[in-house]
Amino acid sequence: MTDEQIRKGFWYLDRDNYWPPHAITYSDNFEPGTELNLNITQLTIGSSEQKKLVRQWCDRLPSLTTVKYLWFCSRVNQEMFETACEMENLEGLYIKWSGIKQLDSLTKLKKLKHLHIGSSAQVESIKVFGKMNWLTTLNLEQLNKITDFADIAGLSELEGLGLDGSILTAQKINTLKPVGQLTGLKYLTLSNTQIKDKSFEPILNLKELIRFNSSWNYPVTEFAKLKRLPNLKYGNIETSWKEIKDKMGIK
């Protein structure tokens, strides 16, 4: 991963390089290439036309073998997700938010390196990640039904991980012990989270960690532990929000 990807995340917005490309809605606007950004739900069209549009894309997506990176910038349903998992050449899949319940079909994507699943409160299980040790980055947001993340512990190739809440809903996490086994991590984000044991101790195993971002709702003593990480230079490198304000001269 590049330094910029570590600092900003793999999926960071880069308008200068058209990353992601402009979203399209209708297949007539598709130009063959390696990147595709779709906006095909939450539109101001009739219900029947909406369903027809989704169906057209679901029929077409598996045939787009040149596409390596796919963004869904509007809500994804289970059918759309299942279809994306038929795109065998995908290396990156970005889902802004969804009503997905089952993730099992992800195992079909043997070339997938980068996965972002935005606010998806209905996801019932993440056991699938126990079978996907080829991932490089994984970002999961607002999985309301998941608090045990033991299934990610075997992702030995992972360099970037996000276990985040949304703006309004915190992600509850039992413990960071599974994260502590991912010793190749370069960045870790825990935005708007509630860790049950409130311990950052497992993070100290991540000697290659360069960036760590977390909400400040943890003891100052936990943030102080991060100073023992030899390569940490971005994110929460201060011990508290108070320390940041003091440096900035904010009262």
Coordinates of C-alpha atoms in Angstrom, one line a residue:
M1 CA 0.0 0.0 0.0
T2 CA 1.1 3.5 -0.7
D3 CA 1.7 6.1 2.1
E4 CA -1.4 8.0 0.9
Q5 CA -3.6 4.8 1.1
I6 CA -2.3 4.2 4.6
R7 CA -3.0 7.8 5.7
K8 CA -6.5 8.1 4.0
G9 CA -7.6 4.5 3.5
F10 CA -7.7 2.5 0.2
W11 CA -11.1 4.0 -0.8
Y12 CA -10.3 7.6 -0.2
L13 CA -11.9 10.2 -2.5
D14 CA -9.3 11.3 -5.2
R15 CA -11.2 13.7 -7.6
D16 CA -8.0 14.6 -9.5
N17 CA -7.6 10.9 -10.6
Y18 CA -11.4 10.2 -11.0
W19 CA -11.4 7.8 -8.0
P20 CA -14.1 6.8 -7.9
P21 CA -15.3 7.5 -11.5
H22 CA -18.6 9.4 -12.0
A23 CA -21.6 7.3 -11.1
I24 CA -23.9 6.1 -13.8
T25 CA -27.5 4.9 -13.7
Y26 CA -28.3 3.5 -17.1
S27 CA -26.4 0.8 -18.9
D28 CA -26.3 3.0 -22.1
N29 CA -23.9 5.2 -20.3
F30 CA -21.4 2.4 -19.5
E31 CA -18.0 2.7 -21.1
P32 CA -16.0 -0.5 -20.9
G33 CA -13.1 -0.2 -18.5
T34 CA -11.7 -1.5 -15.2
E35 CA -13.8 0.8 -12.9
L36 CA -17.6 1.1 -12.5
N37 CA -19.6 3.3 -10.1
L38 CA -23.3 2.6 -10.0
N39 CA -26.2 4.7 -8.7
I40 CA -29.2 2.5 -9.4
T41 CA -31.5 2.7 -6.3
Q42 CA -33.1 5.6 -4.3
L43 CA -34.0 7.3 -7.5
T44 CA -37.0 9.5 -8.2
I45 CA -38.6 7.0 -10.6
G46 CA -41.5 4.7 -10.2
S47 CA -41.2 1.5 -8.3
S48 CA -41.7 -0.7 -11.3
E49 CA -39.1 1.2 -13.3
Q50 CA -36.7 1.0 -10.4
K51 CA -37.1 -2.8 -10.2
K52 CA -36.6 -3.0 -13.9
L53 CA -33.4 -1.0 -13.7
V54 CA -31.9 -3.1 -10.9
R55 CA -32.9 -6.3 -12.8
Q56 CA -31.1 -5.0 -16.0
W57 CA -27.9 -4.4 -14.1
C58 CA -28.1 -7.7 -12.3
D59 CA -28.4 -9.5 -15.6
R60 CA -25.4 -7.5 -17.0
L61 CA -22.9 -7.3 -14.2
P62 CA -21.5 -10.9 -14.4
S63 CA -20.6 -10.4 -18.0
L64 CA -18.5 -7.3 -17.3
T65 CA -15.2 -9.2 -17.0
T66 CA -13.0 -6.2 -17.5
V67 CA -14.3 -4.5 -14.3
K68 CA -11.9 -4.8 -11.4
Y69 CA -13.3 -2.1 -9.1
L70 CA -17.1 -1.7 -8.4
W71 CA -18.7 1.0 -6.3
F72 CA -22.4 1.0 -5.3
C73 CA -23.0 4.6 -4.2
S74 CA -26.7 4.0 -3.2
R75 CA -28.4 1.3 -1.2
V76 CA -27.6 -2.3 -2.1
N77 CA -30.1 -5.1 -1.7
Q78 CA -29.3 -8.8 -1.4
E79 CA -29.9 -9.5 -5.1
M80 CA -27.5 -6.8 -6.1
F81 CA -24.9 -8.1 -3.7
E82 CA -25.3 -11.7 -4.9
T83 CA -24.8 -10.5 -8.5
A84 CA -21.6 -8.5 -7.6
C85 CA -20.2 -11.7 -6.2
E86 CA -20.6 -13.3 -9.6
M87 CA -18.0 -10.8 -11.1
E88 CA -15.1 -13.1 -10.8
N89 CA -12.4 -10.6 -11.7
L90 CA -13.3 -8.0 -9.0
E91 CA -10.4 -6.8 -7.0
G92 CA -12.3 -4.1 -5.1
L93 CA -15.9 -3.9 -4.0
Y94 CA -17.3 -0.8 -2.3
I95 CA -20.8 -0.8 -0.8
K96 CA -21.9 2.6 0.6
W97 CA -24.8 1.1 2.6
S98 CA -27.1 -1.9 2.4
G99 CA -29.9 -4.2 3.5
I100 CA -27.7 -7.2 3.0
K101 CA -28.3 -10.1 5.5
Q102 CA -26.0 -12.8 4.2
L103 CA -22.3 -12.4 3.1
D104 CA -21.5 -16.0 2.3
S105 CA -21.2 -15.4 -1.5
L106 CA -18.1 -13.3 -1.0
T107 CA -16.0 -16.5 -1.1
K108 CA -16.6 -16.6 -4.9
L109 CA -14.5 -13.5 -5.3
K110 CA -11.1 -15.2 -5.2
K111 CA -9.3 -12.1 -6.6
L112 CA -10.9 -9.6 -4.2
K113 CA -8.3 -7.6 -2.3
H114 CA -10.3 -4.6 -1.0
L115 CA -13.7 -4.7 0.5
H116 CA -15.8 -1.9 2.0
I117 CA -19.2 -2.7 3.5
G118 CA -20.8 0.5 4.7
S119 CA -23.7 0.8 7.1
S120 CA -25.3 -2.7 7.0
A121 CA -27.3 -3.2 10.2
Q122 CA -29.0 -6.4 9.0
V123 CA -25.8 -8.5 8.4
E124 CA -26.3 -11.6 10.5
S125 CA -22.8 -13.2 10.4
I126 CA -19.3 -12.5 9.4
K127 CA -18.1 -16.1 9.4
V128 CA -17.3 -15.8 5.7
F129 CA -14.2 -13.8 6.6
G130 CA -12.7 -16.9 8.1
K131 CA -12.4 -18.2 4.6
M132 CA -11.0 -15.1 2.9
N133 CA -7.4 -14.8 3.9
W134 CA -6.6 -13.2 0.6
L135 CA -8.0 -9.8 1.5
T136 CA -5.6 -6.8 1.8
T137 CA -8.1 -4.2 3.2
L138 CA -11.4 -4.7 5.0
N139 CA -13.7 -1.9 6.2
L140 CA -16.9 -2.8 8.0
E141 CA -19.4 -0.2 9.3
Q142 CA -22.3 -0.4 11.6
L143 CA -22.9 -4.1 11.7
N144 CA -25.5 -3.8 14.5
K145 CA -25.9 -7.6 15.0
I146 CA -22.2 -8.3 15.2
T147 CA -20.1 -7.7 18.4
D148 CA -17.7 -10.7 18.1
F149 CA -15.1 -10.3 15.5
A150 CA -13.1 -13.5 16.1
D151 CA -13.7 -14.5 12.4
I152 CA -11.3 -11.9 11.1
A153 CA -8.4 -13.2 13.2
G154 CA -7.1 -15.4 10.3
L155 CA -6.9 -12.6 7.7
S156 CA -3.1 -12.9 7.6
E157 CA -2.7 -10.7 4.5
L158 CA -4.7 -7.8 5.9
E159 CA -2.9 -4.4 5.8
G160 CA -5.9 -2.2 6.5
L161 CA -8.9 -2.7 8.8
G162 CA -11.8 -0.6 9.8
L163 CA -14.4 -1.6 12.4
D164 CA -16.4 1.5 12.6
G165 CA -19.8 2.8 13.7
S166 CA -21.8 5.3 11.6
I167 CA -22.4 8.9 12.5
L168 CA -25.4 8.1 14.7
T169 CA -24.8 4.5 15.7
A170 CA -21.8 3.1 17.6
Q171 CA -20.3 -0.2 16.6
K172 CA -20.1 -2.5 19.6
I173 CA -17.1 -4.7 19.9
N174 CA -16.5 -7.3 22.6
T175 CA -12.7 -7.2 22.5
L176 CA -9.8 -6.3 20.1
K177 CA -8.1 -9.6 20.8
P178 CA -8.8 -10.9 17.2
V179 CA -7.4 -7.6 15.8
G180 CA -4.2 -8.2 17.8
Q181 CA -3.5 -11.3 15.7
L182 CA -3.4 -9.2 12.4
T183 CA 0.3 -8.3 12.8
G184 CA 0.6 -7.0 9.2
L185 CA -1.8 -4.1 9.7
K186 CA -0.6 -0.8 8.5
Y187 CA -3.8 1.1 9.5
L188 CA -6.7 0.5 11.9
T189 CA -9.8 2.6 12.3
L190 CA -12.3 2.3 15.2
S191 CA -14.4 5.4 14.6
N192 CA -17.5 5.7 16.9
T193 CA -17.0 2.3 18.6
Q194 CA -17.8 0.9 22.0
I195 CA -15.3 -1.8 23.0
K196 CA -16.7 -3.8 25.9
D197 CA -13.4 -4.4 27.7
K198 CA -12.1 -0.9 26.8
S199 CA -8.7 -2.3 26.3
F200 CA -6.2 -1.3 23.5
E201 CA -3.7 -3.9 24.8
P202 CA -4.1 -6.2 21.7
I203 CA -3.1 -3.3 19.5
L204 CA 0.4 -3.3 20.9
N205 CA 1.0 -6.5 18.9
L206 CA 0.7 -4.5 15.7
K207 CA 4.3 -3.4 15.3
E208 CA 3.8 -2.3 11.7
L209 CA 0.9 0.0 12.5
I210 CA 1.3 3.4 10.9
R211 CA -2.1 4.9 11.4
F212 CA -4.7 4.4 14.1
N213 CA -8.0 6.4 14.3
S214 CA -10.5 6.0 17.1
S215 CA -13.2 7.9 18.9
W216 CA -12.0 9.4 22.2
N217 CA -14.4 7.5 24.5
Y218 CA -11.7 5.4 26.0
P219 CA -9.5 5.9 29.1
V220 CA -6.5 8.2 28.7
T221 CA -4.3 5.3 29.9
E222 CA -5.3 3.2 26.8
F223 CA -4.2 6.0 24.4
A224 CA -1.0 6.3 26.3
K225 CA -0.2 2.7 25.5
L226 CA -0.1 3.6 21.8
K227 CA 3.1 5.5 22.3
R228 CA 4.9 2.1 22.5
L229 CA 4.1 1.4 18.9
P230 CA 7.3 2.0 16.9
N231 CA 5.9 3.1 13.6
L232 CA 2.6 4.9 14.6
K233 CA 2.7 8.4 13.2
Y234 CA -0.9 9.2 11.9
G235 CA -4.2 9.4 13.8
N236 CA -4.5 9.1 17.5
I237 CA -0.9 9.6 18.5
E238 CA -1.8 11.9 21.4
T239 CA -3.0 10.5 24.6
S240 CA -6.3 12.4 24.8
W241 CA -8.5 15.0 23.2
K242 CA -7.3 17.4 25.9
E243 CA -3.7 17.0 24.8
I244 CA -4.7 17.9 21.2
K245 CA -6.5 21.0 22.4
D246 CA -3.5 22.0 24.5
K247 CA -1.2 21.7 21.5
M248 CA -3.6 23.9 19.4
G249 CA -4.1 26.4 22.2
I250 CA -7.8 25.6 22.5
K251 CA -9.4 26.1 25.9

